[in-house]
């Protein structure tokens, strides 16, 4: 059922303005869930509408299983889309809404059974005769999801479908989508501005800024090996240290620091996650003073200073340190990452 999806140099302009998408190229493997992540206005939904056939790109190509789908109408693309709002028809009951996609595609064979199975998939069995107005927001979104799944799509497209739900419902719906995606082996593209949601759900993340792809990789790589300063900051990096790299180490104001992954040479900026920092002596260690401590329940965030440089460390709550105390700080070589410039 799942299909390989390829976008090649997809560009789209609205009118004569700047491109909403610029030369977007990426591949989604069969059965993979990819999140399109980025701030508002970065081109995520534009990309999704191009995939669905709701927009024709200004240039570029979209291929499914190696064949271009340009010029093919949305209902013939074997693609299903779930929007931010459920968009259920108020004059139809739940079963009617779920079966609408089948009727649009001219498929009526075993429709009752397929509708029943789709409702069971989203844990809405027993609601077939209800009107949409009788459902909660989360239930309505489940019906919208069943309406997408009942057509057995090759591609499942989700446009921030949980953004209007409260935190508990969002968590439930994330788990549901993850389970359905795995069980059904759907190739899925998921639009979100929520970094946590992308990390939880996605096999890979495509990060967009201003219509351009900044990085496309597995979630952990965005934390450990960001492609740029902008990507690092978007994913919450707070520690940046300038230096000059040569022969596998970087000369900094904190001393010479060895890197397990040397990266570029010349002028670089080192970054390290606060949770990767260790308060101990050893390779890449130096003395620092604690200038603040903030208790956050599962962690304590410490601000440290050495040679005029501020470093932030996130440590377990059982580590008890006092402001003004001098400690040894170690930056593990395997956790340091060098960025150009």
PDB file of N, CA and C in Angstrom, residues 42-121:
ATOM      1  N   UNK A  42       6.517  29.375   6.524  1.00  0.00           N
ATOM      2  CA  UNK A  42       7.778  28.853   5.961  1.00  0.00           C
ATOM      3  C   UNK A  42       7.558  27.987   4.719  1.00  0.00           C
ATOM      4  N   UNK A  43       6.287  27.697   4.377  1.00  0.00           N
ATOM      5  CA  UNK A  43       6.011  26.916   3.170  1.00  0.00           C
ATOM      6  C   UNK A  43       5.533  25.497   3.406  1.00  0.00           C
ATOM      7  N   UNK A  44       5.309  25.126   4.658  1.00  0.00           N
ATOM      8  CA  UNK A  44       4.931  23.738   4.973  1.00  0.00           C
ATOM      9  C   UNK A  44       3.604  23.346   4.302  1.00  0.00           C
ATOM     10  N   UNK A  45       2.576  24.157   4.529  1.00  0.00           N
ATOM     11  CA  UNK A  45       1.260  23.820   3.989  1.00  0.00           C
ATOM     12  C   UNK A  45       1.242  23.939   2.474  1.00  0.00           C
ATOM     13  N   UNK A  46       1.994  24.888   1.930  1.00  0.00           N
ATOM     14  CA  UNK A  46       2.117  24.983   0.472  1.00  0.00           C
ATOM     15  C   UNK A  46       2.661  23.676  -0.100  1.00  0.00           C
ATOM     16  N   UNK A  47       3.696  23.139   0.531  1.00  0.00           N
ATOM     17  CA  UNK A  47       4.270  21.869   0.069  1.00  0.00           C
ATOM     18  C   UNK A  47       3.231  20.753   0.131  1.00  0.00           C
ATOM     19  N   UNK A  48       2.451  20.725   1.209  1.00  0.00           N
ATOM     20  CA  UNK A  48       1.451  19.670   1.366  1.00  0.00           C
ATOM     21  C   UNK A  48       0.364  19.786   0.292  1.00  0.00           C
ATOM     22  N   UNK A  49      -0.048  21.007  -0.016  1.00  0.00           N
ATOM     23  CA  UNK A  49      -1.082  21.206  -1.042  1.00  0.00           C
ATOM     24  C   UNK A  49      -0.562  20.821  -2.424  1.00  0.00           C
ATOM     25  N   UNK A  50       0.726  21.036  -2.669  1.00  0.00           N
ATOM     26  CA  UNK A  50       1.321  20.579  -3.929  1.00  0.00           C
ATOM     27  C   UNK A  50       1.279  19.053  -4.004  1.00  0.00           C
ATOM     28  N   UNK A  51       1.595  18.390  -2.896  1.00  0.00           N
ATOM     29  CA  UNK A  51       1.554  16.930  -2.873  1.00  0.00           C
ATOM     30  C   UNK A  51       0.140  16.406  -3.104  1.00  0.00           C
ATOM     31  N   UNK A  52      -0.841  17.109  -2.544  1.00  0.00           N
ATOM     32  CA  UNK A  52      -2.231  16.673  -2.667  1.00  0.00           C
ATOM     33  C   UNK A  52      -2.823  16.975  -4.037  1.00  0.00           C
ATOM     34  N   UNK A  53      -2.151  17.830  -4.816  1.00  0.00           N
ATOM     35  CA  UNK A  53      -2.708  18.231  -6.105  1.00  0.00           C
ATOM     36  C   UNK A  53      -3.627  19.418  -6.011  1.00  0.00           C
ATOM     37  N   UNK A  54      -3.676  20.061  -4.845  1.00  0.00           N
ATOM     38  CA  UNK A  54      -4.513  21.246  -4.669  1.00  0.00           C
ATOM     39  C   UNK A  54      -3.835  22.502  -5.199  1.00  0.00           C
ATOM     40  N   UNK A  55      -2.530  22.443  -5.403  1.00  0.00           N
ATOM     41  CA  UNK A  55      -1.753  23.523  -6.004  1.00  0.00           C
ATOM     42  C   UNK A  55      -0.841  22.942  -7.069  1.00  0.00           C
ATOM     43  N   UNK A  56      -0.710  23.659  -8.163  1.00  0.00           N
ATOM     44  CA  UNK A  56       0.275  23.283  -9.181  1.00  0.00           C
ATOM     45  C   UNK A  56       1.521  24.120  -8.963  1.00  0.00           C
ATOM     46  N   UNK A  57       2.679  23.497  -8.756  1.00  0.00           N
ATOM     47  CA  UNK A  57       3.887  24.282  -8.499  1.00  0.00           C
ATOM     48  C   UNK A  57       4.303  25.102  -9.719  1.00  0.00           C
ATOM     49  N   UNK A  58       5.013  26.184  -9.459  1.00  0.00           N
ATOM     50  CA  UNK A  58       5.519  27.011 -10.553  1.00  0.00           C
ATOM     51  C   UNK A  58       6.548  26.237 -11.369  1.00  0.00           C
ATOM     52  N   UNK A  59       7.295  25.369 -10.717  1.00  0.00           N
ATOM     53  CA  UNK A  59       8.267  24.509 -11.410  1.00  0.00           C
ATOM     54  C   UNK A  59       8.582  23.323 -10.514  1.00  0.00           C
ATOM     55  N   UNK A  60       9.211  22.318 -11.100  1.00  0.00           N
ATOM     56  CA  UNK A  60       9.568  21.122 -10.341  1.00  0.00           C
ATOM     57  C   UNK A  60       8.635  19.965 -10.624  1.00  0.00           C
ATOM     58  N   UNK A  61       8.880  18.861  -9.953  1.00  0.00           N
ATOM     59  CA  UNK A  61       8.118  17.644 -10.217  1.00  0.00           C
ATOM     60  C   UNK A  61       7.831  16.905  -8.915  1.00  0.00           C
ATOM     61  N   UNK A  62       6.696  16.201  -8.885  1.00  0.00           N
ATOM     62  CA  UNK A  62       6.328  15.313  -7.781  1.00  0.00           C
ATOM     63  C   UNK A  62       6.106  13.933  -8.376  1.00  0.00           C
ATOM     64  N   UNK A  63       6.812  12.941  -7.821  1.00  0.00           N
ATOM     65  CA  UNK A  63       6.698  11.576  -8.341  1.00  0.00           C
ATOM     66  C   UNK A  63       6.266  10.620  -7.231  1.00  0.00           C
ATOM     67  N   UNK A  64       5.374   9.721  -7.585  1.00  0.00           N
ATOM     68  CA  UNK A  64       4.941   8.650  -6.692  1.00  0.00           C
ATOM     69  C   UNK A  64       5.269   7.329  -7.364  1.00  0.00           C
ATOM     70  N   UNK A  65       6.052   6.511  -6.685  1.00  0.00           N
ATOM     71  CA  UNK A  65       6.519   5.245  -7.266  1.00  0.00           C
ATOM     72  C   UNK A  65       7.209   5.466  -8.609  1.00  0.00           C
ATOM     73  N   UNK A  66       7.956   6.573  -8.697  1.00  0.00           N
ATOM     74  CA  UNK A  66       8.741   6.846  -9.892  1.00  0.00           C
ATOM     75  C   UNK A  66       7.997   7.530 -11.019  1.00  0.00           C
ATOM     76  N   UNK A  67       6.665   7.671 -10.908  1.00  0.00           N
ATOM     77  CA  UNK A  67       5.868   8.288 -11.976  1.00  0.00           C
ATOM     78  C   UNK A  67       5.393   9.671 -11.550  1.00  0.00           C
ATOM     79  N   UNK A  68       5.527  10.633 -12.456  1.00  0.00           N
ATOM     80  CA  UNK A  68       5.086  11.993 -12.151  1.00  0.00           C
ATOM     81  C   UNK A  68       3.569  12.032 -11.973  1.00  0.00           C
ATOM     82  N   UNK A  69       3.113  12.792 -10.979  1.00  0.00           N
ATOM     83  CA  UNK A  69       1.676  12.963 -10.755  1.00  0.00           C
ATOM     84  C   UNK A  69       1.232  14.376 -11.134  1.00  0.00           C
ATOM     85  N   UNK A  70       2.118  15.130 -11.787  1.00  0.00           N
ATOM     86  CA  UNK A  70       1.750  16.474 -12.217  1.00  0.00           C
ATOM     87  C   UNK A  70       0.619  16.385 -13.239  1.00  0.00           C
ATOM     88  N   UNK A  71      -0.406  17.192 -13.048  1.00  0.00           N
ATOM     89  CA  UNK A  71      -1.548  17.176 -13.948  1.00  0.00           C
ATOM     90  C   UNK A  71      -2.617  16.177 -13.574  1.00  0.00           C
ATOM     91  N   UNK A  72      -2.345  15.320 -12.610  1.00  0.00           N
ATOM     92  CA  UNK A  72      -3.351  14.354 -12.144  1.00  0.00           C
ATOM     93  C   UNK A  72      -4.193  15.014 -11.062  1.00  0.00           C
ATOM     94  N   UNK A  73      -5.502  14.923 -11.175  1.00  0.00           N
ATOM     95  CA  UNK A  73      -6.408  15.579 -10.236  1.00  0.00           C
ATOM     96  C   UNK A  73      -6.306  14.939  -8.849  1.00  0.00           C
ATOM     97  N   UNK A  74      -6.635  15.708  -7.783  1.00  0.00           N
ATOM     98  CA  UNK A  74      -6.477  15.190  -6.420  1.00  0.00           C
ATOM     99  C   UNK A  74      -7.183  13.862  -6.175  1.00  0.00           C
ATOM    100  N   UNK A  75      -8.425  13.718  -6.710  1.00  0.00           N
ATOM    101  CA  UNK A  75      -9.178  12.498  -6.407  1.00  0.00           C
ATOM    102  C   UNK A  75      -8.604  11.267  -7.094  1.00  0.00           C
ATOM    103  N   UNK A  76      -7.718  11.465  -8.082  1.00  0.00           N
ATOM    104  CA  UNK A  76      -7.127  10.335  -8.782  1.00  0.00           C
ATOM    105  C   UNK A  76      -5.694  10.039  -8.330  1.00  0.00           C
ATOM    106  N   UNK A  77      -5.232  10.753  -7.310  1.00  0.00           N
ATOM    107  CA  UNK A  77      -3.845  10.585  -6.867  1.00  0.00           C
ATOM    108  C   UNK A  77      -3.683   9.518  -5.788  1.00  0.00           C
ATOM    109  N   UNK A  78      -4.760   8.933  -5.319  1.00  0.00           N
ATOM    110  CA  UNK A  78      -4.701   7.972  -4.203  1.00  0.00           C
ATOM    111  C   UNK A  78      -4.009   8.625  -3.003  1.00  0.00           C
ATOM    112  N   UNK A  79      -4.384   9.893  -2.781  1.00  0.00           N
ATOM    113  CA  UNK A  79      -3.840  10.676  -1.676  1.00  0.00           C
ATOM    114  C   UNK A  79      -4.992  11.134  -0.808  1.00  0.00           C
ATOM    115  N   UNK A  80      -4.819  11.078   0.503  1.00  0.00           N
ATOM    116  CA  UNK A  80      -5.841  11.548   1.431  1.00  0.00           C
ATOM    117  C   UNK A  80      -5.234  12.605   2.339  1.00  0.00           C
ATOM    118  N   UNK A  81      -6.006  13.650   2.623  1.00  0.00           N
ATOM    119  CA  UNK A  81      -5.502  14.773   3.410  1.00  0.00           C
ATOM    120  C   UNK A  81      -6.423  15.054   4.577  1.00  0.00           C
ATOM    121  N   UNK A  82      -5.822  15.264   5.743  1.00  0.00           N
ATOM    122  CA  UNK A  82      -6.556  15.659   6.951  1.00  0.00           C
ATOM    123  C   UNK A  82      -6.101  17.063   7.315  1.00  0.00           C
ATOM    124  N   UNK A  83      -7.056  17.980   7.434  1.00  0.00           N
ATOM    125  CA  UNK A  83      -6.740  19.387   7.647  1.00  0.00           C
ATOM    126  C   UNK A  83      -6.737  19.750   9.131  1.00  0.00           C
ATOM    127  N   UNK A  84      -6.366  21.027   9.403  1.00  0.00           N
ATOM    128  CA  UNK A  84      -6.385  21.531  10.780  1.00  0.00           C
ATOM    129  C   UNK A  84      -7.761  21.369  11.397  1.00  0.00           C
ATOM    130  N   UNK A  85      -8.790  21.741  10.644  1.00  0.00           N
ATOM    131  CA  UNK A  85     -10.174  21.590  11.093  1.00  0.00           C
ATOM    132  C   UNK A  85     -10.763  20.356  10.439  1.00  0.00           C
ATOM    133  N   UNK A  86     -11.645  19.629  11.151  1.00  0.00           N
ATOM    134  CA  UNK A  86     -12.168  18.372  10.614  1.00  0.00           C
ATOM    135  C   UNK A  86     -12.937  18.523   9.301  1.00  0.00           C
ATOM    136  N   UNK A  87     -13.619  19.686   9.098  1.00  0.00           N
ATOM    137  CA  UNK A  87     -14.361  19.948   7.870  1.00  0.00           C
ATOM    138  C   UNK A  87     -15.380  18.844   7.578  1.00  0.00           C
ATOM    139  N   UNK A  88     -16.125  18.466   8.605  1.00  0.00           N
ATOM    140  CA  UNK A  88     -17.171  17.461   8.425  1.00  0.00           C
ATOM    141  C   UNK A  88     -18.449  18.128   7.901  1.00  0.00           C
ATOM    142  N   UNK A  89     -19.200  17.394   7.085  1.00  0.00           N
ATOM    143  CA  UNK A  89     -20.456  17.919   6.548  1.00  0.00           C
ATOM    144  C   UNK A  89     -21.539  17.812   7.613  1.00  0.00           C
ATOM    145  N   UNK A  90     -22.141  18.941   8.037  1.00  0.00           N
ATOM    146  CA  UNK A  90     -23.115  18.894   9.139  1.00  0.00           C
ATOM    147  C   UNK A  90     -24.415  18.170   8.777  1.00  0.00           C
ATOM    148  N   UNK A  91     -24.731  18.087   7.454  1.00  0.00           N
ATOM    149  CA  UNK A  91     -25.986  17.445   7.040  1.00  0.00           C
ATOM    150  C   UNK A  91     -25.833  15.938   6.872  1.00  0.00           C
ATOM    151  N   UNK A  92     -24.615  15.420   7.109  1.00  0.00           N
ATOM    152  CA  UNK A  92     -24.379  13.974   7.028  1.00  0.00           C
ATOM    153  C   UNK A  92     -24.023  13.437   8.406  1.00  0.00           C
ATOM    154  N   UNK A  93     -24.416  12.202   8.678  1.00  0.00           N
ATOM    155  CA  UNK A  93     -23.982  11.583   9.925  1.00  0.00           C
ATOM    156  C   UNK A  93     -22.526  11.124   9.783  1.00  0.00           C
ATOM    157  N   UNK A  94     -22.014  10.521  10.831  1.00  0.00           N
ATOM    158  CA  UNK A  94     -20.612  10.105  10.831  1.00  0.00           C
ATOM    159  C   UNK A  94     -20.320   9.135   9.689  1.00  0.00           C
ATOM    160  N   UNK A  95     -21.179   8.144   9.501  1.00  0.00           N
ATOM    161  CA  UNK A  95     -20.964   7.169   8.431  1.00  0.00           C
ATOM    162  C   UNK A  95     -20.961   7.853   7.070  1.00  0.00           C
ATOM    163  N   UNK A  96     -21.860   8.812   6.872  1.00  0.00           N
ATOM    164  CA  UNK A  96     -21.922   9.533   5.605  1.00  0.00           C
ATOM    165  C   UNK A  96     -20.662  10.322   5.341  1.00  0.00           C
ATOM    166  N   UNK A  97     -20.126  10.945   6.393  1.00  0.00           N
ATOM    167  CA  UNK A  97     -18.887  11.698   6.246  1.00  0.00           C
ATOM    168  C   UNK A  97     -17.710  10.788   5.913  1.00  0.00           C
ATOM    169  N   UNK A  98     -17.624   9.652   6.587  1.00  0.00           N
ATOM    170  CA  UNK A  98     -16.510   8.735   6.344  1.00  0.00           C
ATOM    171  C   UNK A  98     -16.582   8.161   4.933  1.00  0.00           C
ATOM    172  N   UNK A  99     -17.805   7.890   4.456  1.00  0.00           N
ATOM    173  CA  UNK A  99     -17.974   7.302   3.132  1.00  0.00           C
ATOM    174  C   UNK A  99     -17.907   8.288   1.987  1.00  0.00           C
ATOM    175  N   UNK A 100     -17.803   9.580   2.301  1.00  0.00           N
ATOM    176  CA  UNK A 100     -17.818  10.594   1.246  1.00  0.00           C
ATOM    177  C   UNK A 100     -16.665  10.397   0.263  1.00  0.00           C
ATOM    178  N   UNK A 101     -15.474  10.106   0.801  1.00  0.00           N
ATOM    179  CA  UNK A 101     -14.318   9.909  -0.077  1.00  0.00           C
ATOM    180  C   UNK A 101     -14.509   8.742  -1.023  1.00  0.00           C
ATOM    181  N   UNK A 102     -15.161   7.682  -0.565  1.00  0.00           N
ATOM    182  CA  UNK A 102     -15.420   6.537  -1.434  1.00  0.00           C
ATOM    183  C   UNK A 102     -16.348   6.930  -2.575  1.00  0.00           C
ATOM    184  N   UNK A 103     -17.396   7.695  -2.246  1.00  0.00           N
ATOM    185  CA  UNK A 103     -18.341   8.113  -3.281  1.00  0.00           C
ATOM    186  C   UNK A 103     -17.670   9.037  -4.297  1.00  0.00           C
ATOM    187  N   UNK A 104     -16.793   9.918  -3.817  1.00  0.00           N
ATOM    188  CA  UNK A 104     -16.093  10.829  -4.726  1.00  0.00           C
ATOM    189  C   UNK A 104     -15.227  10.067  -5.717  1.00  0.00           C
ATOM    190  N   UNK A 105     -14.702   8.923  -5.282  1.00  0.00           N
ATOM    191  CA  UNK A 105     -13.848   8.118  -6.156  1.00  0.00           C
ATOM    192  C   UNK A 105     -14.641   7.066  -6.923  1.00  0.00           C
ATOM    193  N   UNK A 106     -15.971   7.104  -6.767  1.00  0.00           N
ATOM    194  CA  UNK A 106     -16.819   6.168  -7.490  1.00  0.00           C
ATOM    195  C   UNK A 106     -16.700   4.748  -6.995  1.00  0.00           C
ATOM    196  N   UNK A 107     -16.246   4.584  -5.746  1.00  0.00           N
ATOM    197  CA  UNK A 107     -16.058   3.249  -5.193  1.00  0.00           C
ATOM    198  C   UNK A 107     -17.156   2.973  -4.162  1.00  0.00           C
ATOM    199  N   UNK A 108     -18.080   2.102  -4.491  1.00  0.00           N
ATOM    200  CA  UNK A 108     -19.174   1.752  -3.572  1.00  0.00           C
ATOM    201  C   UNK A 108     -19.129   0.296  -3.128  1.00  0.00           C
ATOM    202  N   UNK A 109     -18.201  -0.473  -3.653  1.00  0.00           N
ATOM    203  CA  UNK A 109     -18.103  -1.894  -3.315  1.00  0.00           C
ATOM    204  C   UNK A 109     -17.725  -2.067  -1.846  1.00  0.00           C
ATOM    205  N   UNK A 110     -18.515  -2.823  -1.133  1.00  0.00           N
ATOM    206  CA  UNK A 110     -18.274  -3.095   0.296  1.00  0.00           C
ATOM    207  C   UNK A 110     -18.123  -1.810   1.105  1.00  0.00           C
ATOM    208  N   UNK A 111     -18.837  -0.759   0.714  1.00  0.00           N
ATOM    209  CA  UNK A 111     -18.648   0.536   1.364  1.00  0.00           C
ATOM    210  C   UNK A 111     -19.029   0.490   2.848  1.00  0.00           C
ATOM    211  N   UNK A 112     -20.125  -0.188   3.170  1.00  0.00           N
ATOM    212  CA  UNK A 112     -20.550  -0.250   4.574  1.00  0.00           C
ATOM    213  C   UNK A 112     -19.492  -0.935   5.430  1.00  0.00           C
ATOM    214  N   UNK A 113     -18.946  -2.027   4.921  1.00  0.00           N
ATOM    215  CA  UNK A 113     -17.921  -2.747   5.671  1.00  0.00           C
ATOM    216  C   UNK A 113     -16.662  -1.891   5.818  1.00  0.00           C
ATOM    217  N   UNK A 114     -16.272  -1.202   4.743  1.00  0.00           N
ATOM    218  CA  UNK A 114     -15.070  -0.377   4.796  1.00  0.00           C
ATOM    219  C   UNK A 114     -15.255   0.808   5.748  1.00  0.00           C
ATOM    220  N   UNK A 115     -16.432   1.385   5.766  1.00  0.00           N
ATOM    221  CA  UNK A 115     -16.712   2.483   6.698  1.00  0.00           C
ATOM    222  C   UNK A 115     -16.636   1.977   8.132  1.00  0.00           C
ATOM    223  N   UNK A 116     -17.233   0.817   8.364  1.00  0.00           N
ATOM    224  CA  UNK A 116     -17.201   0.230   9.705  1.00  0.00           C
ATOM    225  C   UNK A 116     -15.770  -0.051  10.150  1.00  0.00           C
ATOM    226  N   UNK A 117     -14.965  -0.583   9.250  1.00  0.00           N
ATOM    227  CA  UNK A 117     -13.574  -0.895   9.585  1.00  0.00           C
ATOM    228  C   UNK A 117     -12.775   0.378   9.861  1.00  0.00           C
ATOM    229  N   UNK A 118     -13.031   1.431   9.075  1.00  0.00           N
ATOM    230  CA  UNK A 118     -12.312   2.689   9.272  1.00  0.00           C
ATOM    231  C   UNK A 118     -12.666   3.308  10.620  1.00  0.00           C
ATOM    232  N   UNK A 119     -13.930   3.254  11.001  1.00  0.00           N
ATOM    233  CA  UNK A 119     -14.340   3.784  12.300  1.00  0.00           C
ATOM    234  C   UNK A 119     -13.737   2.960  13.434  1.00  0.00           C
ATOM    235  N   UNK A 120     -13.636   1.667  13.236  1.00  0.00           N
ATOM    236  CA  UNK A 120     -13.006   0.823  14.245  1.00  0.00           C
ATOM    237  C   UNK A 120     -11.527   1.156  14.389  1.00  0.00           C
ATOM    238  N   UNK A 121     -10.870   1.474  13.264  1.00  0.00           N
ATOM    239  CA  UNK A 121      -9.457   1.829  13.302  1.00  0.00           C
ATOM    240  C   UNK A 121      -9.204   3.042  14.210  1.00  0.00           C
TER     241      UNK A 121
END
